[in-house]
Amino acid sequence: MTSGTSPLEFNAAKYSQGELCIEQMPLSKIADSVGTPAYVYSKSYLTEQYQLLTNALAQTPHRIHYSVKANSNLAILALFKSLGAGFDIVSAGELSRVLAVGGDPESVIFSGVGKSTEEINFALKAGIGCFNVESRSELLRIMAQAELLGRIANVAIRVNPNVDAKTHPYIATGLKENKFGVTKDEALALYLLAAEHPAINLTGIDCHIGSQINEAEPLLQALTSVLELRDALERHGIELEHIDIGGGFGVRYQDESPLDIEAWGASVGQILGGRDLQLRIEPGRFLTANAGVLLTRVEYLKASDEPENKNFAVVDAAMNDLLRPSLYQAWHEVLPVRQSSDAQTLEWDIVGPICESGDFLAKQRSLALAEEDLVAVLSIGAYGAVLASNYNTRGRAPEVLVDGSEFKVVRRRETIQDQLRLELEQADH
Ligand code: LLP
């Protein structure tokens, strides 16, 4: 399905007087100040996306738990906290980030198939709002640890509804073949088991069927399926307060027809039909993806004389800064920061300096490029900086948050000293 609009129509980046800007801030000014590569985010765009979701669910008692994994920068967490969000975490590290911005532990839900004993204990002591439990073994471990610590664990069981999210196979989670959650039958057995345990407080049901879902139908199917289980549990005398349908709300990167969030919200309201139940969602990408760009500079152009050969634009960002194209064959728009150029328009593969042929940010893009030009890779606010690595001993790029005509560096560039420290501390070099 395609809708044919330009990525600029749904992105935080816009041209103003021939210069690509985030809000009122020209990207060239940010490059002058912090260098390249750099991730740049728009505060107002993040805020507007949050409002869109809130409005879509205006008729439904709900709580938005921002999925920290999408972009865990403290400034972004602080912003969502100020807007009233809770958080969805998958590690003790992410919980520490939430606590570092003064997030209320009660607003935190803890998902993930591999919570360690240390992580469970940390979360119990912090007093988090809910564990989304993904297996019988995990439930037993949480029971034992809660008892040992004299705490009550709030629990939802993650159900795998066996619904096809119709997304990239690496980010689909709701099929039987995926490692996530338990079947409805197993969930029922686990609820009955947990209901007997004094250290467990059963508060809800959880599911999450995948990411970058652009059709409402699978999401609504999963909701209906989970509601059936909720009603069955009620017949067993187990009353739950919330239903968590995870995240996964798709966005536009290129010309996809994205999920119509308002229509989805209206359908959710209809399905819930005035039940006395809180809806929880765990959005990540929807809130952050199109809020940011990766700003990079062209180092070298390798144009070919042979028409059948490729032209390469080697930029200073690489797969260690943005893994999505290499890992999921993801498409990200690439735009020049300055619109006018004397250079000839050619078809370029935009590649990084890393020693792998899989190190590319975009392929076959018609652009007028000259060496030292700045270009922006769009839609990198979700799963951009968080997937960065130090491969080839490259320092991680800084993150910048723009607010109107001002910007703030919200994570500084990683230095070589930052990288060497952990090893120099250990070894007799
Ligand atoms: N809740 C759970 C339990 C999840 O596993 C995820 C994402 C989310 C919420 C948030 O999903 P979102 O609303 O952001 O779609 N690295 C991949 C995406 C991996 C998603 C993993 N789980 C990418 O770059 O496309």
XYZ file of C-alpha atoms and ligand atoms in Angstrom:
454
model
C 0.000 0.000 0.000
C 1.383 3.406 -0.860
C 0.139 6.911 -0.400
C 2.736 8.805 -2.411
C 3.432 11.747 -0.095
C 6.900 13.125 0.547
C 8.556 12.100 3.817
C 8.869 15.808 4.597
C 5.119 15.953 5.148
C 5.269 13.689 8.172
C 8.737 14.431 9.457
C 10.136 16.859 11.998
C 12.656 18.047 9.404
C 11.481 20.831 7.052
C 13.139 23.151 4.549
C 13.112 26.830 5.360
C 14.845 29.299 3.036
C 16.609 26.464 1.262
C 18.010 24.943 4.479
C 16.846 21.808 6.229
C 15.780 22.681 9.784
C 14.430 20.999 12.862
C 11.866 23.417 14.236
C 13.506 26.836 13.739
C 17.041 25.514 13.968
C 19.049 25.068 10.742
C 20.853 21.735 10.832
C 24.029 23.371 9.495
C 24.279 25.382 12.726
C 24.103 22.207 14.769
C 26.802 20.614 12.606
C 28.991 23.714 13.098
C 28.565 23.460 16.831
C 28.668 19.726 17.623
C 30.178 18.236 14.468
C 28.967 15.182 12.587
C 27.582 12.595 12.774
C 24.897 13.699 15.253
C 21.348 12.677 16.076
C 18.965 15.631 16.228
C 15.439 15.460 17.690
C 12.501 17.856 17.808
C 10.863 18.437 21.163
C 7.630 19.778 19.674
C 7.289 16.807 17.318
C 7.660 14.360 20.217
C 5.055 16.295 22.165
C 2.615 16.371 19.239
C 2.870 12.619 18.675
C 2.096 12.039 22.340
C -0.950 14.320 22.070
C -2.139 12.449 18.953
C -2.169 9.170 20.850
C -3.821 10.714 23.886
C -6.531 12.232 21.692
C -7.094 8.959 19.824
C -7.852 7.284 23.163
C -9.757 10.198 24.697
C -12.901 8.079 25.155
C -11.059 5.143 26.736
C -9.581 5.029 30.252
C -5.942 4.473 29.389
C -2.321 4.925 30.266
C 0.567 5.393 27.846
C 3.757 3.593 28.902
C 6.519 4.898 26.656
C 8.672 2.007 25.454
C 12.108 3.102 26.607
C 13.960 0.817 24.192
C 12.976 2.972 21.197
C 14.967 5.968 22.418
C 16.248 5.930 25.968
C 17.915 9.328 26.119
C 17.243 10.853 29.550
C 15.984 14.109 28.031
C 13.378 12.192 26.045
C 12.315 10.194 29.097
C 12.027 13.416 31.091
C 9.894 14.947 28.346
C 7.464 12.005 28.222
C 7.314 11.936 32.005
C 6.352 15.613 32.001
C 3.572 14.795 29.515
C 2.176 12.194 31.916
C 3.586 8.985 30.455
C 4.540 5.887 32.370
C 7.251 3.596 31.007
C 7.706 0.145 29.501
C 11.156 -1.262 30.259
C 13.031 -4.451 29.394
C 16.093 -4.288 31.641
C 17.438 -3.042 34.947
C 19.405 -0.528 32.914
C 16.229 0.961 31.472
C 14.680 1.067 34.959
C 17.748 2.976 36.170
C 17.199 5.486 33.372
C 13.565 6.001 34.398
C 14.589 6.443 38.035
C 17.356 8.849 36.983
C 14.756 11.267 35.589
C 12.602 10.932 38.709
C 10.076 8.624 37.034
C 7.512 7.081 39.364
C 8.377 3.361 39.757
C 4.668 2.639 40.008
C 4.292 3.863 36.403
C 6.762 1.246 35.142
C 5.930 -2.055 33.488
C 8.690 -4.588 32.984
C 8.528 -6.713 29.800
C 10.991 -9.204 28.305
C 11.609 -12.947 28.168
C 14.856 -13.039 30.132
C 14.565 -11.048 33.360
C 17.441 -12.098 35.617
C 17.054 -12.628 39.371
C 19.036 -9.429 39.980
C 16.728 -7.506 37.672
C 13.610 -8.926 39.303
C 14.922 -8.010 42.761
C 15.872 -4.500 41.660
C 12.389 -3.975 40.210
C 10.660 -5.428 43.300
C 12.653 -3.192 45.635
C 11.958 -0.161 43.449
C 8.231 -0.990 43.626
C 7.441 -1.111 39.904
C 3.824 -1.108 38.725
C 3.746 -4.450 36.895
C 5.792 -7.390 35.668
C 4.699 -8.606 32.233
C 5.488 -12.275 32.762
C 6.515 -14.304 29.717
C 6.821 -17.901 31.010
C 5.943 -20.306 33.822
C 9.578 -20.364 34.976
C 9.673 -16.591 35.195
C 6.443 -16.557 37.206
C 7.896 -19.095 39.651
C 11.038 -17.040 40.004
C 9.113 -13.824 40.651
C 6.953 -15.618 43.246
C 10.038 -16.904 45.051
C 11.893 -13.593 44.991
C 8.859 -11.552 46.066
C 8.319 -13.919 48.984
C 11.979 -13.760 49.935
C 12.004 -9.955 49.892
C 8.615 -9.652 51.570
C 7.220 -7.693 48.626
C 4.081 -7.997 46.568
C 4.670 -8.362 42.832
C 2.030 -6.930 40.520
C 1.761 -9.267 37.569
C 0.234 -9.504 34.099
C 0.797 -12.592 31.972
C 1.929 -11.956 28.397
C -0.277 -13.874 26.023
C 0.881 -14.776 22.559
C -2.387 -14.550 20.615
C -0.980 -16.164 17.448
C -1.896 -13.163 15.305
C 0.131 -12.184 12.244
C 1.218 -8.552 12.634
C 2.178 -8.416 8.931
C 5.520 -6.789 9.552
C 9.235 -7.610 9.090
C 9.884 -11.133 10.487
C 12.570 -9.868 12.912
C 10.059 -7.555 14.607
C 6.965 -9.795 14.613
C 6.342 -11.232 18.075
C 2.760 -12.479 18.159
C 3.062 -15.773 16.302
C 3.411 -19.219 17.875
C 6.889 -19.512 16.364
C 8.102 -16.415 18.279
C 9.779 -16.655 21.682
C 7.408 -14.212 23.383
C 4.566 -14.843 25.832
C 2.549 -18.012 26.428
C -0.517 -19.528 24.768
C -3.954 -18.626 26.081
C -4.348 -22.075 27.651
C -1.020 -21.791 29.432
C -1.911 -18.243 30.504
C -5.125 -19.484 32.109
C -3.156 -22.141 34.025
C -0.607 -19.519 35.155
C -3.327 -17.135 36.355
C -4.899 -19.925 38.409
C -1.497 -20.793 39.874
C -0.555 -17.184 40.629
C -3.956 -16.378 42.149
C -3.130 -18.776 45.008
C 0.162 -17.100 45.828
C 0.243 -14.492 48.617
C 3.129 -12.505 47.102
C 1.408 -12.056 43.728
C -1.176 -9.447 42.862
C -2.722 -10.188 39.464
C -3.497 -6.844 37.876
C -3.824 -7.411 34.136
C -3.184 -9.221 30.874
C -0.471 -8.273 28.426
C 0.239 -8.857 24.761
C 2.441 -7.298 22.074
C 2.338 -8.713 18.585
C 5.119 -6.823 16.845
C 6.458 -3.508 15.679
C 5.832 -1.210 12.700
C 2.284 -2.527 12.294
C 0.413 -0.497 9.715
C -2.945 -2.224 9.738
C -5.405 -1.885 12.588
C -6.857 -5.326 12.030
C -4.157 -7.493 13.678
C -3.976 -5.093 16.634
C -7.753 -5.269 17.114
C -7.729 -9.043 16.659
C -5.151 -9.340 19.442
C -7.211 -7.072 21.696
C -10.337 -9.143 21.120
C -8.439 -12.343 21.801
C -7.018 -11.018 25.062
C -10.447 -9.736 26.131
C -11.872 -13.236 25.702
C -9.250 -14.508 28.114
C -10.025 -11.708 30.521
C -13.702 -12.672 30.478
C -12.829 -16.355 30.968
C -10.697 -15.406 33.974
C -13.589 -13.469 35.435
C -15.651 -16.653 35.306
C -12.881 -18.234 37.400
C -13.211 -15.417 39.917
C -10.052 -13.601 38.789
C -10.747 -9.917 38.251
C -8.200 -7.828 36.378
C -7.886 -4.062 36.292
C -5.984 -3.538 33.086
C -5.346 -4.885 29.661
C -2.016 -4.051 28.005
C -1.926 -4.366 24.224
C 1.733 -3.442 23.858
C 3.157 -1.111 21.250
C 3.859 -1.580 17.579
C 1.910 1.327 16.065
C 3.408 1.875 12.642
C 4.721 5.091 11.143
C 5.601 6.279 7.695
C 9.215 6.049 6.529
C 8.641 6.267 2.785
C 5.240 5.976 1.147
C 3.521 3.445 3.408
C -0.090 3.995 4.412
C 0.434 4.166 8.145
C -1.973 3.093 10.810
C -4.884 5.538 11.127
C -4.453 6.116 14.828
C -7.790 7.897 15.305
C -9.772 5.149 13.613
C -7.826 2.571 15.625
C -8.618 4.479 18.861
C -12.309 4.577 17.998
C -12.371 0.822 17.282
C -10.559 0.083 20.547
C -13.223 2.080 22.397
C -15.955 0.080 20.684
C -14.358 -3.275 21.438
C -13.843 -2.402 25.094
C -17.466 -1.299 25.139
C -17.497 0.593 28.405
C -15.949 -2.240 30.431
C -14.463 -1.196 33.741
C -10.928 -1.751 32.524
C -7.849 0.377 32.003
C -6.179 0.099 28.606
C -2.388 0.260 28.601
C -0.209 0.734 25.568
C 3.568 0.613 25.124
C 4.371 2.790 22.108
C 7.959 3.522 21.140
C 8.341 4.126 17.420
C 5.077 6.036 16.983
C 6.231 8.681 19.437
C 9.837 9.072 18.345
C 10.670 7.744 14.847
C 9.893 10.793 12.763
C 11.061 13.230 15.433
C 14.717 12.917 14.508
C 17.399 12.937 11.833
C 20.938 11.649 11.662
C 23.095 14.511 10.482
C 26.163 13.430 8.528
C 28.772 14.897 6.172
C 29.970 13.600 2.832
C 33.631 12.636 3.106
C 34.357 11.221 -0.334
C 32.510 10.715 -3.583
C 33.396 7.673 -5.633
C 31.539 8.172 -8.899
C 32.033 5.628 -11.624
C 32.685 6.303 -15.306
C 30.925 3.095 -16.229
C 27.158 3.624 -16.355
C 26.499 0.090 -15.084
C 28.697 0.616 -12.000
C 27.571 2.146 -8.762
C 28.343 5.574 -7.393
C 29.252 5.684 -3.722
C 28.926 8.651 -1.398
C 31.028 7.841 1.658
C 29.633 9.774 4.617
C 30.888 10.034 8.198
C 27.930 8.104 9.684
C 27.863 4.341 9.403
C 25.992 1.184 10.335
C 27.277 1.573 13.904
C 25.255 4.833 14.081
C 22.181 3.556 12.224
C 21.806 -0.198 11.985
C 18.273 -0.363 10.588
C 19.161 -0.336 6.858
C 21.734 -3.122 7.304
C 19.695 -5.214 9.731
C 16.151 -4.911 8.368
C 16.762 -3.510 4.877
C 14.932 -0.486 6.257
C 14.377 2.508 4.003
C 15.273 5.978 5.355
C 14.928 9.165 3.335
C 18.202 11.025 2.730
C 18.078 14.758 2.018
C 20.716 17.422 1.450
C 20.834 20.009 4.216
C 21.240 22.813 1.646
C 18.678 22.515 -1.127
C 20.579 24.260 -3.894
C 23.697 22.664 -5.319
C 25.896 23.097 -8.384
C 26.691 19.409 -8.333
C 25.360 17.006 -10.916
C 22.472 14.792 -9.826
C 23.529 11.150 -9.802
C 22.273 7.962 -8.283
C 24.265 7.329 -5.102
C 24.618 4.562 -2.569
C 25.129 6.328 0.761
C 27.693 4.275 2.654
C 29.764 4.609 5.807
C 33.479 4.121 6.572
C 33.023 0.691 8.208
C 34.819 -2.248 6.643
C 31.747 -4.245 5.636
C 29.788 -4.260 2.396
C 26.666 -4.301 4.573
C 27.590 -0.838 5.836
C 25.115 1.331 3.996
C 22.523 3.899 5.054
C 20.641 4.094 1.757
C 20.901 2.759 -1.773
C 20.256 4.227 -5.208
C 19.238 7.739 -4.231
C 19.139 10.549 -6.772
C 21.014 13.403 -5.157
C 23.209 16.320 -6.183
C 26.169 15.809 -3.871
C 29.565 17.401 -3.397
C 32.260 16.434 -0.922
C 31.785 18.093 2.490
C 28.049 18.538 1.919
C 25.829 17.889 4.900
C 23.042 15.381 4.470
C 20.303 14.230 6.825
C 19.023 10.679 7.180
C 15.403 10.976 8.246
C 13.114 9.092 10.644
C 15.854 7.884 12.985
C 14.287 8.943 16.307
C 13.308 5.354 17.133
C 15.833 2.519 17.159
C 18.601 4.829 15.936
C 20.918 5.917 18.754
C 19.864 2.990 20.971
C 21.150 0.468 18.426
C 24.499 2.243 18.041
C 27.712 0.396 18.748
C 31.439 1.031 18.908
C 32.206 -1.198 15.931
C 35.519 -0.203 14.324
C 36.189 1.703 17.591
C 33.958 4.503 16.433
C 32.694 6.760 19.217
C 28.950 7.036 19.584
C 27.496 10.217 18.092
C 26.034 12.986 20.250
C 22.294 13.550 20.622
C 20.781 17.002 20.341
C 17.297 18.145 21.328
C 15.878 21.159 19.496
C 13.282 23.357 21.164
C 12.133 26.197 18.876
C 15.180 28.198 17.884
C 17.398 26.671 20.551
C 19.137 23.381 20.972
C 20.763 21.427 23.731
C 23.287 18.601 23.559
C 21.536 15.885 25.563
C 24.318 13.345 25.166
C 27.858 14.381 24.360
C 29.984 12.701 21.743
C 31.773 9.635 23.076
C 35.543 10.122 23.159
C 38.263 7.569 22.602
C 39.076 7.878 26.326
C 35.491 6.841 27.124
C 35.999 3.728 25.051
C 39.473 2.764 26.255
C 38.823 3.336 29.951
C 37.212 -0.028 30.741
C 40.133 -1.881 29.203
C 42.964 0.336 30.453
C 41.606 -0.092 33.996
C 42.043 -3.860 33.669
C 45.191 -4.505 31.750
C 48.922 -3.994 32.350
C 49.566 -2.146 29.135
N 6.473 -3.457 23.980
C 7.230 -4.557 23.778
C 7.054 -5.718 24.655
C 8.168 -4.576 22.728
O 8.897 -5.668 22.527
C 8.314 -3.438 21.894
C 9.288 -3.432 20.808
C 7.505 -2.311 22.160
C 6.594 -2.361 23.206
C 7.594 -1.057 21.354
O 7.281 -1.272 20.026
P 7.089 -0.013 19.031
O 5.877 0.777 19.501
O 8.324 0.803 19.095
O 6.890 -0.639 17.713
N 14.669 -2.493 16.356
C 13.466 -2.670 15.578
C 12.229 -2.653 16.437
C 12.249 -3.667 17.558
C 11.014 -3.615 18.413
C 11.182 -4.449 19.631
N 10.084 -4.396 20.547
C 13.415 -1.619 14.475
O 14.341 -0.816 14.375
O 12.490 -1.609 13.665
